[in-house]
Short mmCIF file of C-alpha atoms in Angstrom, two decimals:
data_model
loop_
_atom_site.label_atom_id
_atom_site.label_comp_id
_atom_site.label_asym_id
_atom_site.label_seq_id
_atom_site.Cartn_x
_atom_site.Cartn_y
_atom_site.Cartn_z
CA MET A 1 -22.10 -8.91 -16.42
CA THR A 2 -20.99 -10.80 -13.02
CA ASP A 3 -22.18 -8.27 -9.88
CA VAL A 4 -19.78 -9.11 -7.10
CA LYS A 5 -21.51 -7.55 -3.76
CA VAL A 6 -19.01 -6.34 -1.22
CA ALA A 7 -18.98 -5.70 2.26
CA ILE A 8 -16.23 -2.58 3.34
CA LEU A 9 -14.95 -2.95 7.13
CA GLY A 10 -13.65 0.58 8.24
CA ALA A 11 -16.24 2.83 5.99
CA SER A 12 -16.23 5.70 7.86
CA GLY A 13 -12.39 5.88 7.72
CA TRP A 14 -9.81 7.78 5.22
CA MET A 15 -8.87 3.99 2.93
CA GLY A 16 -12.97 3.25 3.76
CA ARG A 17 -14.37 6.13 2.02
CA VAL A 18 -11.58 5.64 -0.96
CA HIS A 19 -12.72 2.16 -1.67
CA THR A 20 -16.56 3.10 -1.40
CA MET A 21 -15.64 5.23 -4.57
CA ALA A 22 -12.91 2.94 -6.43
CA TYR A 23 -16.25 0.13 -6.43
CA GLN A 24 -18.50 2.96 -8.17
CA SER A 25 -16.71 4.67 -10.17
CA PHE A 26 -14.25 1.70 -12.43
CA PRO A 27 -17.44 0.68 -14.20
CA HIS A 28 -17.47 4.75 -15.57
CA PHE A 29 -13.78 3.54 -17.12
CA PHE A 30 -13.24 0.37 -17.29
CA GLY A 31 -16.86 -0.62 -18.96
CA THR A 32 -18.68 -3.96 -17.74
CA LYS A 33 -17.02 -6.97 -18.80
CA GLY A 34 -14.76 -8.10 -16.13
CA GLY A 35 -17.70 -7.34 -14.22
CA THR A 36 -19.00 -5.11 -11.08
CA ALA A 37 -19.14 -4.62 -8.41
CA ARG A 38 -22.25 -3.91 -5.51
CA VAL A 39 -21.46 -2.19 -2.26
CA VAL A 40 -24.13 -4.28 -0.45
CA ALA A 41 -23.03 -3.18 4.13
CA LEU A 42 -20.51 -0.78 5.23
CA VAL A 43 -19.76 -1.06 8.46
CA SER A 44 -18.43 0.73 11.29
CA GLY A 45 -17.76 0.97 14.91
CA HIS A 46 -19.08 4.92 15.00
CA PRO A 47 -22.62 5.24 15.97
CA ASP A 48 -23.03 8.55 14.58
CA ALA A 49 -22.30 7.73 11.37
CA GLU A 50 -25.34 6.18 9.46
CA ALA A 51 -26.45 8.56 7.64
CA GLU A 52 -23.51 9.51 6.21
CA LEU A 53 -22.01 6.33 4.92
CA GLY A 54 -26.44 5.60 4.15
CA PHE A 55 -25.21 8.31 1.42
CA ARG A 56 -22.28 7.08 -0.10
CA ALA A 57 -24.09 3.93 -0.74
CA PRO A 58 -27.86 3.82 -1.07
CA GLY A 59 -29.22 0.43 -0.17
CA ALA A 60 -26.51 -0.68 1.43
CA LYS A 61 -27.03 -2.93 5.10
CA ILE A 62 -25.35 -0.14 7.59
CA LEU A 63 -23.70 -2.47 10.04
CA ARG A 64 -22.20 -1.82 13.55
CA HIS A 65 -20.19 -5.21 13.70
CA TRP A 66 -17.62 -7.00 11.43
CA GLN A 67 -18.95 -10.41 12.20
CA GLU A 68 -22.18 -9.43 10.34
CA ALA A 69 -20.41 -9.13 7.11
CA VAL A 70 -18.48 -11.95 7.58
CA ASN A 71 -21.33 -14.04 8.20
CA ASP A 72 -24.19 -11.99 5.56
CA PRO A 73 -24.85 -15.07 2.55
CA GLU A 74 -25.42 -12.37 0.77
CA VAL A 75 -21.98 -11.24 0.61
CA ASP A 76 -19.18 -11.81 -1.86
CA LEU A 77 -15.83 -10.08 -1.21
CA ILE A 78 -14.91 -8.97 2.26
CA ASP A 79 -13.01 -5.54 1.84
CA ILE A 80 -10.64 -4.55 4.85
CA CYS A 81 -9.98 -1.28 5.90
CA LEU A 82 -9.50 -1.79 9.95
CA PRO A 83 -6.75 -0.66 12.05
CA ASP A 84 -3.14 -3.05 11.48
CA ASN A 85 -4.03 -5.72 14.77
CA MET A 86 -7.12 -6.12 13.05
CA HIS A 87 -6.76 -7.96 9.67
CA TYR A 88 -5.20 -11.07 10.68
CA GLU A 89 -8.08 -11.82 12.62
CA VAL A 90 -11.08 -10.54 10.24
CA ALA A 91 -9.86 -12.01 7.19
CA LYS A 92 -9.09 -15.34 8.69
CA ALA A 93 -12.65 -15.09 9.81
CA ALA A 94 -13.67 -13.93 6.25
CA LEU A 95 -11.91 -17.54 4.38
CA LEU A 96 -13.17 -19.55 6.95
CA ALA A 97 -16.44 -18.52 5.57
CA GLY A 98 -15.65 -18.95 2.05
CA LYS A 99 -15.51 -14.83 1.72
CA HIS A 100 -12.96 -13.44 -1.04
CA VAL A 101 -10.63 -11.16 1.03
CA PHE A 102 -9.51 -7.83 -0.12
CA CYS A 103 -6.95 -6.42 2.64
CA GLU A 104 -5.25 -2.98 2.68
CA LYS A 105 -1.52 -3.57 4.01
CA PRO A 106 0.05 -4.43 6.00
CA LEU A 107 -1.82 -7.96 5.66
CA ALA A 108 -1.07 -8.97 9.13
CA ASP A 109 1.17 -8.11 12.10
CA THR A 110 3.43 -10.77 12.01
CA ALA A 111 5.13 -12.80 8.85
CA ALA A 112 3.42 -16.12 10.24
CA GLU A 113 -0.26 -15.01 10.66
CA ALA A 114 0.06 -13.93 6.64
CA ARG A 115 1.35 -17.68 6.21
CA ASP A 116 -1.05 -19.03 7.67
CA LEU A 117 -3.90 -16.90 5.47
CA ALA A 118 -1.21 -17.62 2.21
CA ASP A 119 -2.08 -20.78 2.73
CA LEU A 120 -6.00 -20.90 4.25
CA ALA A 121 -7.17 -18.98 0.96
CA ARG A 122 -5.15 -21.38 -1.59
CA ALA A 123 -6.71 -24.52 0.07
CA LYS A 124 -10.27 -22.84 0.05
CA GLY A 125 -9.53 -21.58 -3.45
CA LEU A 126 -10.30 -17.67 -2.51
CA ILE A 127 -9.25 -14.90 -4.37
CA THR A 128 -7.09 -12.35 -2.59
CA ARG A 129 -5.76 -9.00 -2.74
CA VAL A 130 -3.93 -6.54 -0.78
CA GLY A 131 -4.30 -3.02 -0.58
CA HIS A 132 -0.20 -1.63 -2.28
CA ALA A 133 -2.26 0.38 -4.82
CA PHE A 134 0.99 2.90 -5.75
CA PRO A 135 2.71 -0.02 -7.71
CA ARG A 136 -1.05 -0.32 -10.18
CA ASN A 137 0.30 3.26 -11.71
CA PRO A 138 0.62 2.44 -15.33
CA VAL A 139 4.44 4.04 -14.90
CA HIS A 140 5.58 0.98 -13.05
CA ASP A 141 3.67 -1.65 -15.63
CA ARG A 142 5.65 1.04 -18.17
CA ALA A 143 9.43 0.55 -15.45
CA LYS A 144 8.72 -3.31 -15.49
CA GLU A 145 7.90 -3.89 -19.23
CA ILE A 146 11.44 -2.12 -19.32
CA ILE A 147 14.00 -4.41 -16.71
CA GLU A 148 12.49 -7.62 -18.24
CA ALA A 149 13.11 -6.33 -21.55
CA GLY A 150 16.93 -6.44 -20.54
CA GLU A 151 17.22 -2.71 -21.33
CA ILE A 152 19.09 -1.79 -18.38
CA GLY A 153 20.62 -5.18 -17.65
CA GLU A 154 21.05 -6.80 -14.62
CA ILE A 155 19.66 -4.67 -11.64
CA THR A 156 23.02 -3.79 -9.36
CA LEU A 157 21.37 -1.45 -7.16
CA PHE A 158 17.91 -0.56 -5.37
CA LYS A 159 17.40 2.65 -3.81
CA GLY A 160 13.91 4.25 -2.89
CA CYS A 161 12.14 5.84 0.26
CA GLN A 162 8.85 7.36 0.89
CA HIS A 163 8.54 10.28 3.50
CA ILE A 164 6.17 12.16 5.25
CA ASP A 165 6.09 14.92 7.81
CA VAL A 166 3.27 14.20 10.19
CA TYR A 167 5.19 13.90 13.23
CA GLY A 168 7.58 16.22 12.49
CA ASP A 169 6.56 18.56 14.72
CA PRO A 170 7.10 16.90 18.46
CA LEU A 171 3.71 18.41 19.50
CA ALA A 172 1.48 16.72 16.45
CA PRO A 173 -0.80 15.18 18.37
CA TYR A 174 -0.94 11.49 19.32
CA MET A 175 -2.97 9.54 16.11
CA TRP A 176 -3.71 5.64 16.52
CA ARG A 177 -0.67 4.58 13.79
CA ALA A 178 1.78 5.74 16.64
CA ASP A 179 0.13 2.96 19.10
CA GLY A 180 2.11 -0.15 18.86
CA ASN A 181 -1.03 -2.68 20.04
CA LEU A 182 -2.82 -1.39 17.37
CA ALA A 183 -0.10 -1.18 15.04
CA PRO A 184 2.40 -2.95 16.28
CA THR A 185 5.20 -2.46 13.38
CA GLY A 186 4.22 1.56 13.39
CA ILE A 187 5.99 3.22 10.10
CA ILE A 188 7.58 0.18 8.49
CA GLY A 189 4.39 -2.20 8.22
CA ASP A 190 2.54 1.58 6.99
CA THR A 191 5.05 3.08 4.68
CA GLY A 192 7.86 0.94 4.54
CA SER A 193 5.75 -2.03 2.91
CA HIS A 194 4.86 0.60 -0.17
CA VAL A 195 8.59 0.32 -0.42
CA PHE A 196 8.76 -2.96 -0.35
CA SER A 197 6.14 -3.12 -2.52
CA PHE A 198 7.77 -1.27 -5.90
CA MET A 199 10.81 -4.06 -4.94
CA GLU A 200 8.99 -6.90 -4.56
CA PHE A 201 7.19 -5.85 -8.23
CA LEU A 202 9.93 -4.47 -9.63
CA VAL A 203 13.39 -5.92 -8.31
CA GLY A 204 12.54 -9.43 -6.82
CA ARG A 205 12.48 -11.15 -3.03
CA VAL A 206 14.94 -9.93 -0.53
CA SER A 207 17.28 -12.22 1.33
CA SER A 208 18.30 -10.35 4.21
CA LEU A 209 18.87 -7.17 5.52
CA ILE A 210 19.64 -4.73 8.47
CA ALA A 211 17.42 -2.11 10.39
CA ASP A 212 18.02 0.72 12.03
CA SER A 213 14.44 2.06 13.24
CA TYR A 214 13.91 5.14 15.81
CA ILE A 215 11.58 7.19 17.49
CA THR A 216 11.67 10.86 17.53
CA ALA A 217 9.67 12.30 20.44
CA PRO A 218 9.06 8.68 23.11
CA LYS A 219 5.63 10.86 23.10
CA ARG A 220 3.04 12.98 22.00
CA PRO A 221 -0.33 15.08 22.88
CA LYS A 222 -3.87 13.34 22.91
CA ILE A 223 -6.23 16.16 21.33
CA ASP A 224 -9.83 14.99 20.84
CA GLY A 225 -10.95 14.56 16.22
CA GLN A 226 -7.39 14.71 16.02
CA ASP A 227 -5.57 11.89 13.98
CA LEU A 228 -3.24 11.60 10.88
CA GLY A 229 -2.62 15.40 10.05
CA GLY A 230 -3.63 17.12 13.12
CA ALA A 231 -2.27 20.31 13.89
CA ALA A 232 -0.13 20.62 17.26
CA PRO A 233 -1.98 22.31 19.91
CA GLU A 234 -1.55 25.63 20.78
CA THR A 235 -0.54 25.04 24.59
CA THR A 236 0.29 21.92 26.26
CA GLU A 237 -1.13 22.86 29.80
CA ALA A 238 -3.46 19.80 30.96
CA THR A 239 -2.65 17.78 28.40
CA GLU A 240 -3.00 14.01 28.38
CA TRP A 241 0.25 12.50 26.55
CA GLY A 242 0.27 9.01 24.45
CA ASP A 243 3.35 7.09 24.00
CA VAL A 244 4.45 6.77 20.72
CA THR A 245 4.66 2.70 20.83
CA ASN A 246 6.33 1.82 17.22
CA PRO A 247 8.89 3.56 14.88
CA ASP A 248 8.59 7.02 13.94
CA GLY A 249 11.51 6.14 10.90
CA THR A 250 14.00 3.34 9.69
CA ASN A 251 17.01 3.11 7.33
CA ILE A 252 17.81 -0.04 5.63
CA LEU A 253 20.44 -2.09 4.08
CA CYS A 254 19.49 -5.23 1.95
CA THR A 255 20.32 -8.08 -0.80
CA PHE A 256 17.61 -9.36 -2.48
CA GLU A 257 17.77 -13.17 -3.91
CA ASN A 258 18.84 -11.99 -7.09
CA GLY A 259 22.06 -10.57 -5.81
CA ALA A 260 20.84 -6.88 -6.28
CA LYS A 261 21.67 -4.59 -3.11
CA GLY A 262 19.28 -1.90 -1.65
CA ILE A 263 19.00 0.72 0.40
CA VAL A 264 16.14 2.20 1.59
CA ASP A 265 14.86 4.92 3.78
CA PHE A 266 11.27 5.81 5.38
CA SER A 267 9.74 7.93 8.03
CA ARG A 268 6.80 9.85 9.47
CA VAL A 269 8.97 12.71 10.67
CA ALA A 270 10.66 14.18 7.43
CA THR A 271 9.97 18.19 8.06
CA GLY A 272 8.71 19.29 5.20
CA ARG A 273 7.75 16.31 3.07
CA LYS A 274 4.12 15.91 2.75
CA PHE A 275 5.03 13.19 0.79
CA LEU A 276 8.14 12.18 -0.96
CA GLN A 277 8.17 8.99 -2.46
CA SER A 278 10.90 7.72 -5.14
CA TYR A 279 13.10 4.86 -6.62
CA GLU A 280 16.20 4.56 -8.06
CA ILE A 281 17.25 1.31 -10.27
CA TYR A 282 20.66 0.65 -11.37
CA GLY A 283 21.45 -1.57 -13.77
CA THR A 284 24.72 -3.20 -15.68
CA LYS A 285 23.44 -1.68 -19.26
CA GLY A 286 20.72 1.25 -17.70
CA SER A 287 19.09 2.87 -14.72
CA LEU A 288 15.72 4.03 -14.28
CA LEU A 289 14.06 6.81 -11.94
CA TYR A 290 10.79 7.50 -10.73
CA SER A 291 9.67 10.17 -8.14
CA PHE A 292 5.90 10.27 -7.71
CA ASP A 293 6.25 14.42 -8.14
CA GLU A 294 5.53 13.23 -11.05
CA VAL A 295 3.46 10.33 -11.13
CA ASN A 296 3.86 9.22 -14.74
CA ARG A 297 6.84 10.28 -15.80
CA LEU A 298 10.16 7.22 -15.80
CA ARG A 299 13.86 8.69 -16.16
CA PHE A 300 15.16 6.51 -18.80
CA TYR A 301 19.56 5.60 -18.90
CA SER A 302 20.98 3.41 -21.43
CA SER A 303 24.35 2.34 -21.92
CA ALA A 304 23.20 1.48 -25.43
CA ASP A 305 22.75 5.51 -26.97
CA PRO A 306 25.77 6.27 -28.34
CA ASN A 307 28.74 7.53 -26.44
CA GLY A 308 28.45 11.20 -26.13
CA ARG A 309 24.75 11.49 -26.88
CA ARG A 310 24.00 9.82 -23.39
CA GLY A 311 21.64 11.19 -20.59
CA PHE A 312 18.49 10.24 -19.20
CA ARG A 313 15.36 10.95 -20.89
CA GLU A 314 12.41 11.60 -19.50
CA ILE A 315 9.42 8.78 -21.13
CA ASP A 316 5.46 10.10 -19.79
CA VAL A 317 3.61 6.90 -19.87
CA GLY A 318 -0.05 8.68 -21.71
CA PRO A 319 -2.74 6.41 -23.37
CA GLU A 320 -0.72 3.71 -25.15
CA HIS A 321 -0.73 1.48 -21.91
CA PRO A 322 -5.08 0.71 -21.93
CA THR A 323 -4.84 1.15 -17.75
CA TYR A 324 -4.36 5.00 -18.39
CA ALA A 325 -6.15 5.15 -21.63
CA ALA A 326 -9.20 4.50 -19.33
CA PHE A 327 -8.95 7.66 -17.80
CA LEU A 328 -7.25 10.18 -20.16
CA PRO A 329 -6.95 10.95 -23.77
CA LEU A 330 -3.49 12.56 -23.49
CA PRO A 331 0.07 12.19 -21.77
CA ASN A 332 1.02 13.93 -18.82
CA PHE A 333 -2.04 14.23 -17.48
CA ALA A 334 -1.65 12.88 -14.07
CA LEU A 335 -2.93 9.98 -12.38
CA GLY A 336 -3.15 10.07 -8.91
CA TYR A 337 -3.43 8.14 -5.31
CA ASN A 338 -7.22 7.91 -6.09
CA GLU A 339 -7.13 6.46 -9.27
CA THR A 340 -4.62 3.82 -8.52
CA LYS A 341 -7.79 2.75 -5.93
CA ILE A 342 -9.78 3.07 -8.94
CA ILE A 343 -7.29 0.65 -10.73
CA GLU A 344 -7.20 -1.30 -7.51
CA ALA A 345 -10.49 -2.14 -7.10
CA ALA A 346 -11.41 -3.21 -11.48
CA GLU A 347 -8.39 -5.72 -10.80
CA VAL A 348 -10.20 -7.61 -8.40
CA ILE A 349 -13.15 -7.59 -9.26
CA ARG A 350 -11.84 -9.05 -12.42
CA SER A 351 -9.58 -11.57 -10.21
CA ILE A 352 -12.87 -12.60 -8.61
CA THR A 353 -15.18 -13.38 -12.15
CA THR A 354 -12.68 -14.76 -14.07
CA ASN A 355 -10.72 -16.88 -10.76
CA THR A 356 -7.77 -15.37 -11.68
CA PRO A 357 -5.47 -14.56 -8.87
CA MET A 358 -3.98 -10.90 -9.84
CA TRP A 359 -0.68 -9.12 -8.13
CA PRO A 360 -0.59 -8.99 -5.14
CA THR A 361 -2.00 -11.62 -3.52
CA PHE A 362 -1.70 -13.15 0.18
CA GLN A 363 1.26 -14.27 -1.53
CA THR A 364 2.60 -11.46 -2.01
CA GLY A 365 1.90 -9.76 1.44
CA HIS A 366 3.12 -13.07 3.06
CA HIS A 367 6.32 -11.52 1.78
CA ILE A 368 6.55 -8.09 3.04
CA CYS A 369 5.61 -9.35 6.03
CA GLN A 370 8.48 -11.18 5.86
CA ILE A 371 10.52 -8.15 5.48
CA VAL A 372 8.45 -5.87 7.88
CA ASP A 373 9.07 -8.49 10.40
CA ALA A 374 13.21 -9.03 9.76
CA CYS A 375 13.39 -5.01 9.79
CA MET A 376 11.80 -5.18 13.18
CA ASP A 377 13.88 -8.19 14.12
CA SER A 378 16.94 -6.45 13.07
CA ALA A 379 16.01 -3.22 14.74
CA ARG A 380 16.10 -4.75 17.88
CA GLN A 381 18.96 -6.99 17.56
CA ARG A 382 20.98 -4.61 15.40
CA ALA A 383 22.24 -7.11 13.31
CA TRP A 384 21.92 -8.65 9.85
CA VAL A 385 18.90 -10.53 9.59
CA ASP A 386 18.29 -13.24 6.93
CA ILE A 387 14.53 -13.93 5.21
CA ALA A 388 13.74 -17.50 4.08
#
């Protein structure tokens, strides 16, 4: 058994808490054969977080600055759960220090930065991972199996979306994710990248696209202590306002390298949609439909069925899939978001102990950043953009 020593940067935020839990939890489900993790350092810029962080990871060093973790010789893996604009600088420093790196999405603010990180990791022989957890739900492995077996034929059309409504109310409070300095790509890198990860995993690389992005409320009230999902103020008198400087939503048409077409949309302003995520994949012999509302279920249509008996059948992914079986003995007991992060943590540690990269690596993250770049460029130019 190999014990991988982990430092989590941004440990007091939502993702930092989830990642801490995932490293501690995965051996309970996947065992220790692929290695274990020990959280040896938690980094947070919040001076009042020390006691709470110490409770979450007993024995871990509680640090204020990410450089301390990167320079710590005890640390094997740097886990980055920091604001988007810090990903590149921190990941590059960690790679240069000889650390393996797990970075939440988006990998970087630009494709050029992502390319630099992917090249550096390859040159140093280090394991990398990007936090695209949604496709690690075993239901998407089943979708990939069906596609690769040719059961839906050649893919002709991908339709995908992801919507939330945290900014549906024009008075919903300002948050760092709306600041183009901290999150330069806005909803494209934040939410669009999730859809792009499904596209990359199931369909292939995108070769060109045209995108239309928009902001629904250019200013939002700043309210102390309120961030993602915060309630609108009862009054806006004498309120400080923040400028929204990155996209609230984007609509995309695209073409894949294999000739398939795509229609994609995502936003943070879809009032009433607390979390809508779905895709539809159409081929020459059949199709697949997925919705997060039925998180472990696929709908599969096959033209090979007898005429008059054709229709979408439901496939509930269950314990016949080893990843699902690690958690539950029966199908239709849903695996949720936190379980996908536990799966992700187990795969990251196994990648390190076996020196075997697993999807999605920084190479994958680079292509997804290329799509993000193309969306930003296309929306500015109001034109089709090719992806090299």
